[in-house]
Coordinates of C-alpha atoms in Angstrom, one line a residue:
Chain A
M1 CA 80.7 -41.0 38.7
P2 CA 80.3 -41.2 34.8
E3 CA 82.9 -42.6 33.4
G4 CA 85.2 -41.8 30.7
K5 CA 86.2 -38.6 28.9
A6 CA 82.8 -36.5 28.9
A7 CA 82.4 -36.7 32.5
F8 CA 83.9 -33.3 33.6
R9 CA 86.6 -31.2 32.2
E10 CA 87.4 -28.3 34.1
V11 CA 87.7 -25.0 32.3
L12 CA 90.7 -23.1 32.3
P13 CA 90.4 -19.4 30.4
K14 CA 94.4 -19.4 28.6
Q15 CA 93.8 -16.3 27.1
G16 CA 93.2 -12.9 27.8
Q17 CA 93.4 -10.7 32.0
L18 CA 92.4 -13.1 34.6
S19 CA 90.5 -11.6 37.3
V20 CA 90.0 -12.7 41.4
E21 CA 87.9 -10.7 43.1
D22 CA 89.5 -10.2 46.7
A23 CA 86.0 -8.9 48.3
A24 CA 86.4 -8.6 52.1
A25 CA 84.1 -10.6 53.7
M26 CA 82.7 -9.7 56.9
V27 CA 83.4 -11.7 60.0
L28 CA 81.5 -13.4 62.7
C29 CA 82.5 -13.4 66.1
K30 CA 84.1 -16.9 67.3
P31 CA 82.0 -19.5 69.0
K32 CA 83.2 -19.2 72.5
V33 CA 84.3 -21.8 75.2
L34 CA 82.9 -21.1 78.6
P35 CA 84.8 -20.9 81.6
L36 CA 84.4 -22.9 84.9
K37 CA 83.6 -21.7 87.7
S38 CA 86.4 -22.3 90.8
V39 CA 84.6 -23.2 94.0
S40 CA 85.1 -20.1 95.4
L41 CA 83.2 -18.2 92.8
E42 CA 80.1 -21.0 93.2
K43 CA 80.2 -20.2 96.7
L44 CA 79.9 -16.5 96.8
E45 CA 77.2 -16.6 94.3
K46 CA 75.2 -18.7 96.4
L47 CA 76.2 -16.6 99.2
Q48 CA 75.0 -13.4 97.2
R49 CA 71.8 -15.1 96.0
A50 CA 70.9 -16.6 99.0
A51 CA 71.4 -12.8 100.7
L52 CA 69.6 -10.9 97.6
E53 CA 66.7 -13.7 99.1
A54 CA 66.9 -13.1 102.7
A55 CA 66.4 -9.0 101.8
R56 CA 64.2 -9.5 99.5
P57 CA 60.5 -9.2 101.6
A58 CA 58.3 -12.6 101.9
D59 CA 55.3 -12.8 99.4
G60 CA 52.5 -11.8 100.6
T61 CA 53.6 -8.4 101.8
P62 CA 52.4 -5.5 100.2
P63 CA 55.1 -3.6 98.5
P64 CA 56.3 -0.2 100.3
R65 CA 54.7 2.5 98.8
P66 CA 56.3 6.0 97.9
Chain B
M1 CA 69.8 -41.7 126.3
G2 CA 70.8 -38.7 124.0
L3 CA 75.1 -37.8 123.5
E4 CA 76.3 -35.0 125.6
P5 CA 74.7 -31.9 123.8
L6 CA 78.4 -29.9 123.2
F7 CA 79.8 -33.7 122.0
Q8 CA 77.1 -33.8 119.8
A9 CA 77.3 -30.1 118.4
W10 CA 80.5 -30.9 118.3
S11 CA 80.0 -34.0 115.7
Y12 CA 77.7 -31.9 113.9
F13 CA 80.3 -29.0 113.0
R14 CA 82.8 -32.1 112.1
R15 CA 79.7 -33.2 109.9
R16 CA 79.6 -30.4 108.5
K17 CA 76.2 -29.6 109.5
F18 CA 76.2 -25.7 110.9
R19 CA 73.3 -25.1 111.2
Q20 CA 72.1 -28.0 113.7
C21 CA 75.6 -27.2 114.8
S22 CA 74.8 -23.5 115.6
D23 CA 71.1 -24.1 116.9
L24 CA 72.3 -26.5 119.5
C25 CA 74.7 -24.3 120.8
S26 CA 72.9 -21.5 120.9
Q27 CA 70.4 -24.0 123.7
L28 CA 73.4 -24.4 125.1
L29 CA 74.3 -20.7 125.9
E30 CA 70.8 -19.7 126.7
R31 CA 71.1 -22.3 129.4
P32 CA 70.9 -20.4 132.8
P33 CA 74.4 -20.2 134.3
S34 CA 73.5 -22.1 137.5
E35 CA 73.3 -24.9 135.7
Q36 CA 76.5 -24.6 133.9
E37 CA 79.7 -26.1 136.1
Q38 CA 82.3 -23.4 137.8
P39 CA 85.1 -22.8 135.8
E40 CA 88.4 -25.5 137.0
S41 CA 90.5 -24.9 133.7
E42 CA 91.0 -21.6 131.7
Y43 CA 88.3 -22.1 129.6
T44 CA 84.7 -23.2 130.7
A45 CA 82.0 -25.2 128.7
F46 CA 80.0 -22.2 128.3
Q47 CA 83.4 -20.6 126.4
A48 CA 83.4 -24.0 124.3
A49 CA 79.7 -23.7 123.1
W50 CA 80.7 -19.7 122.3
S51 CA 83.8 -20.3 120.2
L52 CA 82.1 -23.5 118.4
K53 CA 79.3 -21.6 117.7
T54 CA 80.9 -18.7 116.6
R55 CA 83.1 -21.2 114.3
A56 CA 80.4 -22.7 112.7
L57 CA 78.6 -19.2 111.7
T58 CA 82.0 -18.5 110.0
E59 CA 82.4 -21.7 108.4
M60 CA 78.5 -21.0 106.9
V61 CA 79.8 -18.1 104.6
Y62 CA 83.6 -19.0 104.4
V63 CA 84.8 -18.3 101.2
D64 CA 89.4 -18.7 100.4
E65 CA 90.4 -15.5 101.2
I66 CA 93.1 -16.6 98.8
D67 CA 90.3 -16.5 95.7
M68 CA 88.9 -13.6 97.5
D69 CA 90.1 -10.6 95.4
Q70 CA 87.9 -7.4 93.4
E71 CA 89.2 -4.8 92.3
G72 CA 87.0 -1.6 92.3
I73 CA 87.6 1.4 89.7
A74 CA 88.6 3.6 92.5
E75 CA 91.6 1.4 93.5
M76 CA 92.5 1.0 90.0
M77 CA 92.4 4.1 88.7
L78 CA 93.8 6.0 91.7
D79 CA 96.9 3.5 91.9
E80 CA 99.4 5.4 94.5
N81 CA 101.4 2.2 94.3
A82 CA 102.2 2.4 90.3
I83 CA 105.7 3.3 89.6
A84 CA 105.5 4.3 86.0
Q85 CA 102.8 5.3 83.9
V86 CA 103.7 3.2 81.0
A87 CA 105.6 -0.2 82.6
R88 CA 108.4 -2.2 80.3
P89 CA 107.2 -5.0 78.7
G90 CA 106.8 -7.9 80.5
T91 CA 106.7 -6.4 83.7
S92 CA 102.7 -5.6 84.2
L93 CA 99.4 -6.9 84.0
K94 CA 97.5 -4.0 83.3
L95 CA 98.9 -3.7 79.4
P96 CA 98.4 -6.8 77.8
G97 CA 100.3 -5.8 74.7
T98 CA 103.9 -5.8 76.7
S99 CA 103.5 -9.4 76.7
Q100 CA 106.1 -10.9 76.0
G101 CA 105.4 -14.1 74.5
A102 CA 102.9 -14.0 71.5
G103 CA 99.5 -14.2 73.0
P104 CA 97.0 -15.5 70.6
S105 CA 95.2 -13.6 68.1
P106 CA 92.3 -12.2 68.9
A107 CA 91.2 -13.8 64.8
V108 CA 90.7 -17.2 66.8
R109 CA 90.2 -16.8 70.4
P110 CA 87.9 -14.1 71.7
V111 CA 89.1 -11.5 73.7
T112 CA 87.6 -10.0 77.3
Q113 CA 87.3 -6.0 77.3
S114 CA 90.7 -5.9 78.7
G115 CA 92.0 -7.6 75.8
R116 CA 93.1 -10.8 77.1
P117 CA 92.0 -14.0 75.4
I118 CA 89.4 -15.7 77.4
T119 CA 90.4 -18.3 80.3
G120 CA 89.1 -21.8 81.0
F121 CA 88.8 -21.1 84.2
V122 CA 86.9 -18.3 86.1
R123 CA 87.7 -17.1 89.6
P124 CA 86.6 -14.3 91.7
S125 CA 89.6 -12.1 90.4
T126 CA 89.7 -13.2 86.8
Q127 CA 85.8 -12.5 86.6
S128 CA 85.8 -8.9 85.4
G129 CA 88.9 -8.3 84.0
R130 CA 91.1 -5.1 84.0
P131 CA 90.3 -2.0 81.6
G132 CA 93.6 -0.3 81.1
T133 CA 92.4 3.3 81.1
M134 CA 90.0 5.3 83.0
E135 CA 88.2 6.1 80.2
Q136 CA 87.4 2.5 79.2
A137 CA 86.1 1.3 82.3
I138 CA 84.0 3.6 82.3
K139 CA 83.2 3.2 78.8
T140 CA 82.5 -0.3 79.8
P141 CA 78.7 -0.7 79.3
R142 CA 77.4 -1.7 82.3
T143 CA 75.9 -5.0 82.0
A144 CA 74.6 -7.2 84.9
L145 CA 78.0 -9.2 83.8
T146 CA 80.7 -6.4 83.6
A147 CA 79.3 -4.2 86.3
R148 CA 82.1 -3.3 88.7
P149 CA 82.2 -2.1 92.1
I150 CA 83.3 2.0 92.1
T151 CA 85.7 0.8 95.2
S152 CA 86.0 -2.9 96.7
A153 CA 84.6 -1.3 99.8
S154 CA 81.0 -1.2 97.8
G155 CA 81.6 -4.2 96.2
R156 CA 81.0 -8.1 96.9
Y157 CA 82.4 -7.5 100.2
V158 CA 79.8 -5.5 101.9
R159 CA 77.0 -7.2 100.1
L160 CA 78.1 -10.1 101.4
G161 CA 78.1 -8.3 105.1
T162 CA 74.3 -9.2 104.9
A163 CA 75.3 -12.7 106.0
S164 CA 74.8 -11.8 109.6
M165 CA 71.3 -11.6 108.4
L166 CA 71.4 -15.4 106.7
T167 CA 72.9 -17.0 109.5
N168 CA 70.9 -15.2 112.1
P169 CA 67.5 -14.4 111.2
D170 CA 67.0 -12.0 114.9
G171 CA 69.7 -10.5 115.3
P172 CA 73.7 -10.7 115.4
F173 CA 75.3 -13.2 117.5
I174 CA 77.8 -11.1 118.9
N175 CA 77.9 -7.4 119.3
L176 CA 80.7 -6.1 118.0
S177 CA 80.7 -2.7 119.1
R178 CA 80.3 -3.9 122.8
L179 CA 83.0 -6.6 122.6
N180 CA 86.2 -6.2 124.7
L181 CA 88.6 -7.2 122.5
A182 CA 91.4 -6.7 125.0
K183 CA 90.1 -9.4 126.9
Y184 CA 89.5 -11.4 124.5
A185 CA 93.4 -11.5 122.5
Q186 CA 94.3 -11.9 126.1
K187 CA 93.0 -15.6 125.4
P188 CA 94.6 -17.3 122.3
K189 CA 92.0 -20.1 121.9
L190 CA 88.7 -18.0 121.7
A191 CA 90.8 -15.0 119.9
K192 CA 91.4 -17.1 116.8
A193 CA 87.9 -18.1 116.4
L194 CA 86.4 -14.5 116.9
F195 CA 89.0 -13.2 114.3
E196 CA 87.6 -15.0 111.6
Y197 CA 84.0 -14.4 113.0
I198 CA 84.4 -11.0 112.6
F199 CA 86.7 -11.1 109.6
H200 CA 85.0 -13.8 107.3
H201 CA 81.2 -13.7 108.7
E202 CA 80.9 -9.8 109.8
N203 CA 83.1 -8.2 107.3
D204 CA 84.4 -5.6 109.8
V205 CA 87.9 -5.2 108.8
K206 CA 88.7 -2.3 111.4
N207 CA 87.6 -4.4 114.7
A208 CA 89.3 -7.2 112.6
L209 CA 92.3 -5.5 112.5
D210 CA 92.2 -4.2 116.5
L211 CA 91.9 -7.5 117.6
A212 CA 94.8 -9.0 115.7
A213 CA 97.1 -6.4 116.8
L214 CA 96.3 -6.9 120.3
A215 CA 96.5 -10.7 120.2
T216 CA 99.7 -10.7 118.3
E217 CA 101.1 -8.1 121.0
H218 CA 100.0 -10.3 123.7
A219 CA 101.8 -13.6 121.9
Q220 CA 105.3 -10.8 122.1
F221 CA 105.2 -11.1 118.1
K222 CA 106.0 -14.3 118.3
D223 CA 102.7 -15.7 116.5
W224 CA 103.4 -16.0 112.7
W225 CA 99.0 -16.9 112.4
W226 CA 98.5 -13.2 113.8
K227 CA 100.8 -11.6 111.6
V228 CA 99.3 -13.5 108.6
Q229 CA 96.1 -12.1 109.9
I230 CA 97.0 -8.5 110.2
G231 CA 98.5 -8.8 106.5
K232 CA 95.2 -9.8 105.6
C233 CA 93.4 -6.8 106.8
Y234 CA 95.5 -4.7 105.5
Y235 CA 95.5 -5.9 102.3
R236 CA 91.5 -5.7 102.4
L237 CA 92.1 -1.9 103.8
G238 CA 94.4 -1.3 100.6
L239 CA 97.4 -0.4 102.8
Y240 CA 99.4 -3.2 100.4
R241 CA 103.2 -2.1 101.5
E242 CA 102.3 -2.9 105.5
A243 CA 100.5 -5.9 104.2
E244 CA 103.5 -7.3 102.8
K245 CA 105.4 -6.3 105.4
Q246 CA 103.6 -8.6 107.7
F247 CA 104.0 -11.4 105.3
K248 CA 107.2 -11.3 105.3
S249 CA 107.8 -11.6 108.7
A250 CA 105.0 -14.1 108.9
L251 CA 107.5 -16.4 106.5
K252 CA 110.8 -15.5 108.5
Q253 CA 108.8 -17.3 111.4
Q254 CA 107.0 -19.7 109.8
D255 CA 107.7 -20.9 106.6
M256 CA 103.7 -21.7 105.0
V257 CA 102.5 -22.1 101.5
D258 CA 99.3 -20.4 102.6
T259 CA 101.6 -17.1 103.5
I260 CA 103.1 -17.3 100.5
L261 CA 100.0 -17.4 98.3
Y262 CA 98.6 -14.2 100.0
L263 CA 102.3 -12.1 99.9
A264 CA 102.1 -13.2 96.1
K265 CA 98.7 -11.6 96.3
V266 CA 100.1 -8.0 97.3
Y267 CA 102.3 -8.3 94.6
L268 CA 99.9 -8.8 91.8
R269 CA 97.5 -6.3 93.1
L270 CA 100.5 -3.5 93.1
D271 CA 100.7 -4.5 89.6
Q272 CA 104.4 -7.0 90.2
P273 CA 103.7 -9.9 88.6
V274 CA 107.8 -10.5 87.6
T275 CA 107.9 -10.5 91.6
A276 CA 105.4 -12.5 92.0
L277 CA 106.7 -15.4 89.8
N278 CA 109.8 -14.8 91.3
L279 CA 108.3 -15.6 94.7
F280 CA 106.9 -18.7 93.5
K281 CA 109.5 -19.7 92.2
Q282 CA 111.4 -19.7 95.4
G283 CA 108.8 -21.0 97.3
L284 CA 108.5 -24.3 95.1
D285 CA 112.3 -24.6 96.1
R286 CA 111.1 -25.3 99.4
F287 CA 108.0 -27.1 98.6
P288 CA 108.5 -28.7 95.6
G289 CA 105.9 -30.2 93.9
E290 CA 103.6 -27.8 95.6
V291 CA 100.3 -27.7 93.4
T292 CA 98.7 -24.3 94.4
L293 CA 102.1 -23.0 93.5
I294 CA 103.0 -24.2 90.2
C295 CA 99.0 -23.6 89.6
G296 CA 99.9 -19.5 90.7
I297 CA 102.9 -18.8 88.2
A298 CA 100.6 -20.9 85.6
R299 CA 97.9 -18.4 86.3
I300 CA 100.3 -15.4 86.1
Y301 CA 101.9 -16.6 82.8
E302 CA 98.3 -16.7 81.2
E303 CA 97.3 -13.3 82.4
M304 CA 100.6 -11.7 81.1
N305 CA 99.4 -13.1 77.6
N306 CA 102.0 -16.0 77.8
I307 CA 99.8 -18.6 76.7
S308 CA 102.5 -21.2 76.2
S309 CA 104.3 -20.8 79.6
A310 CA 101.2 -21.4 80.9
A311 CA 100.3 -24.3 79.3
E312 CA 103.5 -26.0 80.1
Y313 CA 102.8 -25.1 84.2
Y314 CA 99.3 -26.3 84.2
K315 CA 100.8 -29.5 82.8
D316 CA 102.9 -29.4 85.6
V317 CA 100.2 -29.0 88.0
L318 CA 98.5 -32.1 86.2
K319 CA 101.7 -34.1 86.9
Q320 CA 101.2 -33.8 90.9
D321 CA 97.2 -33.6 91.4
N322 CA 96.0 -35.2 87.6
T323 CA 92.3 -34.0 88.8
H324 CA 92.6 -30.4 89.2
V325 CA 90.1 -28.8 87.3
E326 CA 91.3 -25.5 86.8
A327 CA 94.3 -27.1 85.0
I328 CA 92.2 -29.8 82.5
A329 CA 90.0 -27.0 82.2
C330 CA 92.7 -24.0 80.5
I331 CA 94.9 -26.9 78.8
G332 CA 91.2 -27.7 77.4
S333 CA 90.2 -24.2 76.6
N334 CA 93.7 -23.9 74.8
H335 CA 94.0 -26.8 72.8
F336 CA 90.3 -25.9 71.3
Y337 CA 91.3 -22.2 69.8
S338 CA 94.7 -23.8 68.5
D339 CA 93.1 -25.7 66.6
Q340 CA 92.8 -29.2 67.9
P341 CA 89.1 -29.7 69.2
E342 CA 89.8 -33.7 69.2
I343 CA 92.3 -32.9 71.9
A344 CA 90.3 -30.7 73.9
L345 CA 87.5 -33.2 73.7
R346 CA 89.6 -35.3 75.7
F347 CA 90.2 -33.2 78.4
Y348 CA 86.5 -31.9 79.1
R349 CA 85.4 -35.5 79.2
R350 CA 88.1 -36.0 81.7
L351 CA 86.4 -33.7 83.7
L352 CA 82.8 -35.3 82.9
Q353 CA 84.3 -38.4 84.3
M354 CA 85.6 -36.7 87.4
G355 CA 81.8 -35.4 87.8
V356 CA 82.0 -31.8 87.2
Y357 CA 78.0 -31.8 85.7
N358 CA 77.5 -28.1 84.6
C359 CA 76.2 -26.2 81.9
Q360 CA 79.5 -25.0 80.7
L361 CA 81.3 -28.2 80.7
F362 CA 78.3 -29.5 78.1
N363 CA 78.3 -26.2 75.9
N364 CA 82.6 -27.0 76.3
L365 CA 82.1 -30.9 74.9
G366 CA 78.9 -29.6 72.2
L367 CA 81.4 -27.2 70.8
C368 CA 84.4 -29.8 70.8
C369 CA 82.0 -32.7 69.7
F370 CA 81.0 -30.7 66.8
Y371 CA 84.4 -29.5 65.6
A372 CA 85.8 -32.5 66.1
Q373 CA 83.4 -34.4 63.7
Q374 CA 81.5 -36.0 66.3
Y375 CA 78.4 -35.0 65.6
D376 CA 76.4 -37.8 66.9
M377 CA 77.3 -36.3 70.2
T378 CA 76.9 -32.3 69.5
L379 CA 73.2 -31.5 69.8
S380 CA 72.4 -33.5 73.0
S381 CA 75.0 -31.7 74.5
F382 CA 73.9 -28.7 73.9
E383 CA 70.4 -29.5 75.4
R384 CA 72.0 -31.0 78.4
A385 CA 73.5 -27.5 78.6
L386 CA 70.6 -25.6 78.0
F387 CA 69.0 -27.8 80.9
L388 CA 71.4 -27.3 83.2
A389 CA 71.9 -23.7 82.4
E390 CA 70.9 -21.5 86.1
N391 CA 70.7 -18.3 84.6
E392 CA 69.5 -16.6 81.2
E393 CA 73.2 -15.4 80.7
E394 CA 74.1 -19.5 80.5
T395 CA 71.4 -20.1 78.5
A396 CA 72.1 -17.0 76.2
D397 CA 75.7 -18.1 75.9
V398 CA 74.9 -21.5 74.7
W399 CA 72.3 -20.3 72.2
Y400 CA 75.3 -18.7 71.3
N401 CA 77.2 -21.1 70.2
L402 CA 74.4 -23.3 69.0
G403 CA 73.8 -20.3 66.3
H404 CA 77.5 -21.6 65.7
V405 CA 76.8 -25.5 65.0
A406 CA 73.8 -23.6 62.6
V407 CA 76.2 -21.5 60.4
G408 CA 78.8 -24.5 60.5
I409 CA 75.8 -27.0 59.2
G410 CA 74.6 -24.1 56.9
D411 CA 71.5 -23.7 58.6
L412 CA 71.6 -20.0 58.2
N413 CA 67.7 -19.6 59.5
L414 CA 68.4 -21.6 62.3
A415 CA 71.4 -19.7 63.4
Y416 CA 69.1 -16.8 63.0
Q417 CA 66.7 -17.8 65.4
C418 CA 69.7 -19.0 67.7
F419 CA 71.2 -15.6 67.6
K420 CA 68.0 -14.0 68.8
L421 CA 67.1 -16.7 71.7
T422 CA 70.8 -15.4 72.6
L423 CA 69.5 -11.2 72.7
V424 CA 66.4 -12.5 74.6
N425 CA 67.8 -14.1 77.2
N426 CA 70.7 -11.5 77.5
N427 CA 70.0 -8.1 75.8
N428 CA 73.6 -7.2 76.0
Y429 CA 75.6 -10.1 73.9
A430 CA 77.5 -8.3 71.8
E431 CA 78.5 -11.3 69.4
A432 CA 75.3 -11.9 69.1
Y433 CA 74.4 -8.8 67.3
N434 CA 77.7 -8.7 65.6
N435 CA 76.2 -12.5 63.7
L436 CA 73.1 -11.4 63.7
A437 CA 73.9 -8.4 61.5
V438 CA 76.3 -10.8 58.9
L439 CA 73.6 -12.6 58.6
E440 CA 71.0 -9.6 57.4
M441 CA 73.6 -8.6 55.5
R442 CA 73.8 -11.6 53.6
K443 CA 70.0 -11.2 52.9
G444 CA 70.7 -7.7 52.1
H445 CA 69.3 -6.3 54.8
I446 CA 71.8 -2.8 54.9
E447 CA 69.8 -0.9 57.1
Q448 CA 69.4 -3.3 59.9
A449 CA 72.9 -4.7 59.7
R450 CA 74.2 -1.5 60.1
A451 CA 71.9 -1.3 63.0
L452 CA 72.5 -4.2 64.8
L453 CA 76.5 -3.4 64.5
Q454 CA 76.3 0.1 65.6
T455 CA 74.7 -1.6 68.6
A456 CA 77.1 -4.4 68.4
S457 CA 80.3 -1.9 68.4
S458 CA 79.2 0.4 71.5
L459 CA 78.5 -2.6 73.7
A460 CA 81.7 -4.0 73.4
P461 CA 84.3 -1.5 71.4
H462 CA 87.4 -3.9 72.9
M463 CA 86.1 -6.1 69.7
Y464 CA 87.3 -6.1 66.3
E465 CA 84.9 -7.8 64.5
P466 CA 81.8 -4.9 65.1
H467 CA 84.5 -2.1 63.7
F468 CA 85.4 -4.1 61.0
N469 CA 82.2 -5.4 59.4
F470 CA 81.0 -1.4 59.9
A471 CA 83.6 -0.1 58.0
V472 CA 83.2 -3.0 55.2
L473 CA 79.5 -2.3 55.2
S474 CA 80.0 1.2 54.8
E475 CA 82.6 1.4 52.2
K476 CA 80.0 -0.9 50.4
V477 CA 77.5 1.4 50.2
G478 CA 80.1 4.3 49.6
D479 CA 80.4 6.0 53.1
L480 CA 84.5 6.4 52.7
Q481 CA 84.4 8.1 55.8
R482 CA 82.7 6.5 58.2
S483 CA 84.1 3.3 57.1
Y484 CA 88.3 4.7 57.5
T485 CA 86.9 5.8 61.2
A486 CA 85.1 2.1 61.7
A487 CA 88.3 0.4 60.4
Q488 CA 90.8 2.9 62.2
K489 CA 89.4 0.9 65.6
S490 CA 89.5 -2.3 64.2
E491 CA 92.8 -1.9 63.9
E492 CA 93.3 -0.5 67.4
A493 CA 91.5 -3.3 68.4
F494 CA 93.7 -6.1 66.6
P495 CA 96.3 -4.2 65.5
G496 CA 97.6 -7.1 63.1
H497 CA 94.3 -8.0 61.5
V498 CA 95.2 -8.3 57.8
D499 CA 91.9 -7.4 56.0
T500 CA 91.6 -4.7 58.1
Q501 CA 95.1 -3.1 56.9
Q502 CA 93.7 -4.0 53.4
L503 CA 90.8 -2.0 53.7
L504 CA 92.6 1.0 55.5
K505 CA 95.1 0.9 52.7
Q506 CA 92.3 1.0 49.6
L507 CA 90.6 3.6 51.2
K508 CA 93.5 5.9 51.8
Q509 CA 94.1 5.7 47.7
H510 CA 90.8 6.6 47.7
F511 CA 91.1 9.8 49.7
A512 CA 94.5 10.5 48.1
M513 CA 93.0 10.1 44.3
L514 CA 90.0 13.0 45.3

């Protein structure tokens, strides 16, 4: 940081009209803290996944034709 | 020389090796009857094996009934238990606006569809908020995550009915239609296991209710356990007042925490949170320091948008049980959204120390680290979160939050990529559409921004951001009429938003001048 008076000097207009433009800025959606899952929810999801797996025909069987 | 097979099966059961237990029991049950000893006592070894197998099969698919709750559109809208169309302030869970305590502002804490701030913990019943009106319920886009069954009879309960398919590939173990329920009701020891099997494994509430009714008659209405089970069946069938009667009668006979929790669940379904609160508080007089009761109070306050009281009760929970994941997570997220990421970080770190190891936790750690200016940990946490993500929705959430980190460090290119990746993983991510639109707008691409915002607002009409942004954008290009409608929607979603109000005022002035 240079020393002395010449370094930086703020400019404040003392005469005339001061105007501040207040444009509404667009807003971002907020970051999301993710909720943790309860044990029963995890178990439910596990069961559902397993049920889906069981319902799905095994690999190699041809898909049913309409 | 091996173990006695029945004892071996019992041992498997105790060690929660249900598959082995069930297989061994099947072998025992298939033995020819001559090998089985003659009945000396009331129960034979054959019956013991049968009972053990029902219990093992039940345990395989058992989910705590207290936590199980899913309300379908039909139950919610055709609610014949509602007393008043518009509830008095602070007495209903349905209208988030009726809370007395000031909830957090949506400008800080994102809200769910139903206008409730997002929570730190999800349970089956909190998973898909309650839309307030039929219109909202139907309008809500049916994405993979928000899809709600038409009735609970068509929802999870039935899908879980395929449980029998899981545990018994070659047909059901017990053929319910050929069962003589009256005979089993005479034998209380078998009947209890059989009931749980019918209720949890087969999900056949009607038969379960029949059995319970017969059994409670056999017990001369003196067994509180059967009353609780009948109450559970009534609850599933939607007969809440009858369920309430059963639970109350059971409580008179035997004071149990479980029964209190079931009864409170009935009151919550009847939308009487205040009654449920009183019930919990009375319960706490009889069972001082009971964690589930305190936690129940905290949940109700949280659902009623009274976050400060909820936090108090969650702290009480932690005083009794300092490893309570739900309480820690909720307090953590509260701190994060009240501008104290450092404290939130400590709570989440505590969870990590306790052995919780999943995508959500690392994502939260990453966010807290970033906002607490611990930059060294941020990216590695997010990396871990991405690695641990189990499905595309979770990956999308992590990329979305990474996008915020990128915005925070000013790397808009990276942010753009992150939000794009969010959409690749989950095409219905309204927040990412909105944020992409903001970035596009900065680049001066008005048309793209407009399209993205329209997508965002149709996907998530409950968020104020896309509406507000659309209003700002339209105002900029001179489309005042559209700007006005969008601003009105934004005000509806977030009445206290100052910028929206200013914009509306400006627009009204414009219109007045015309």
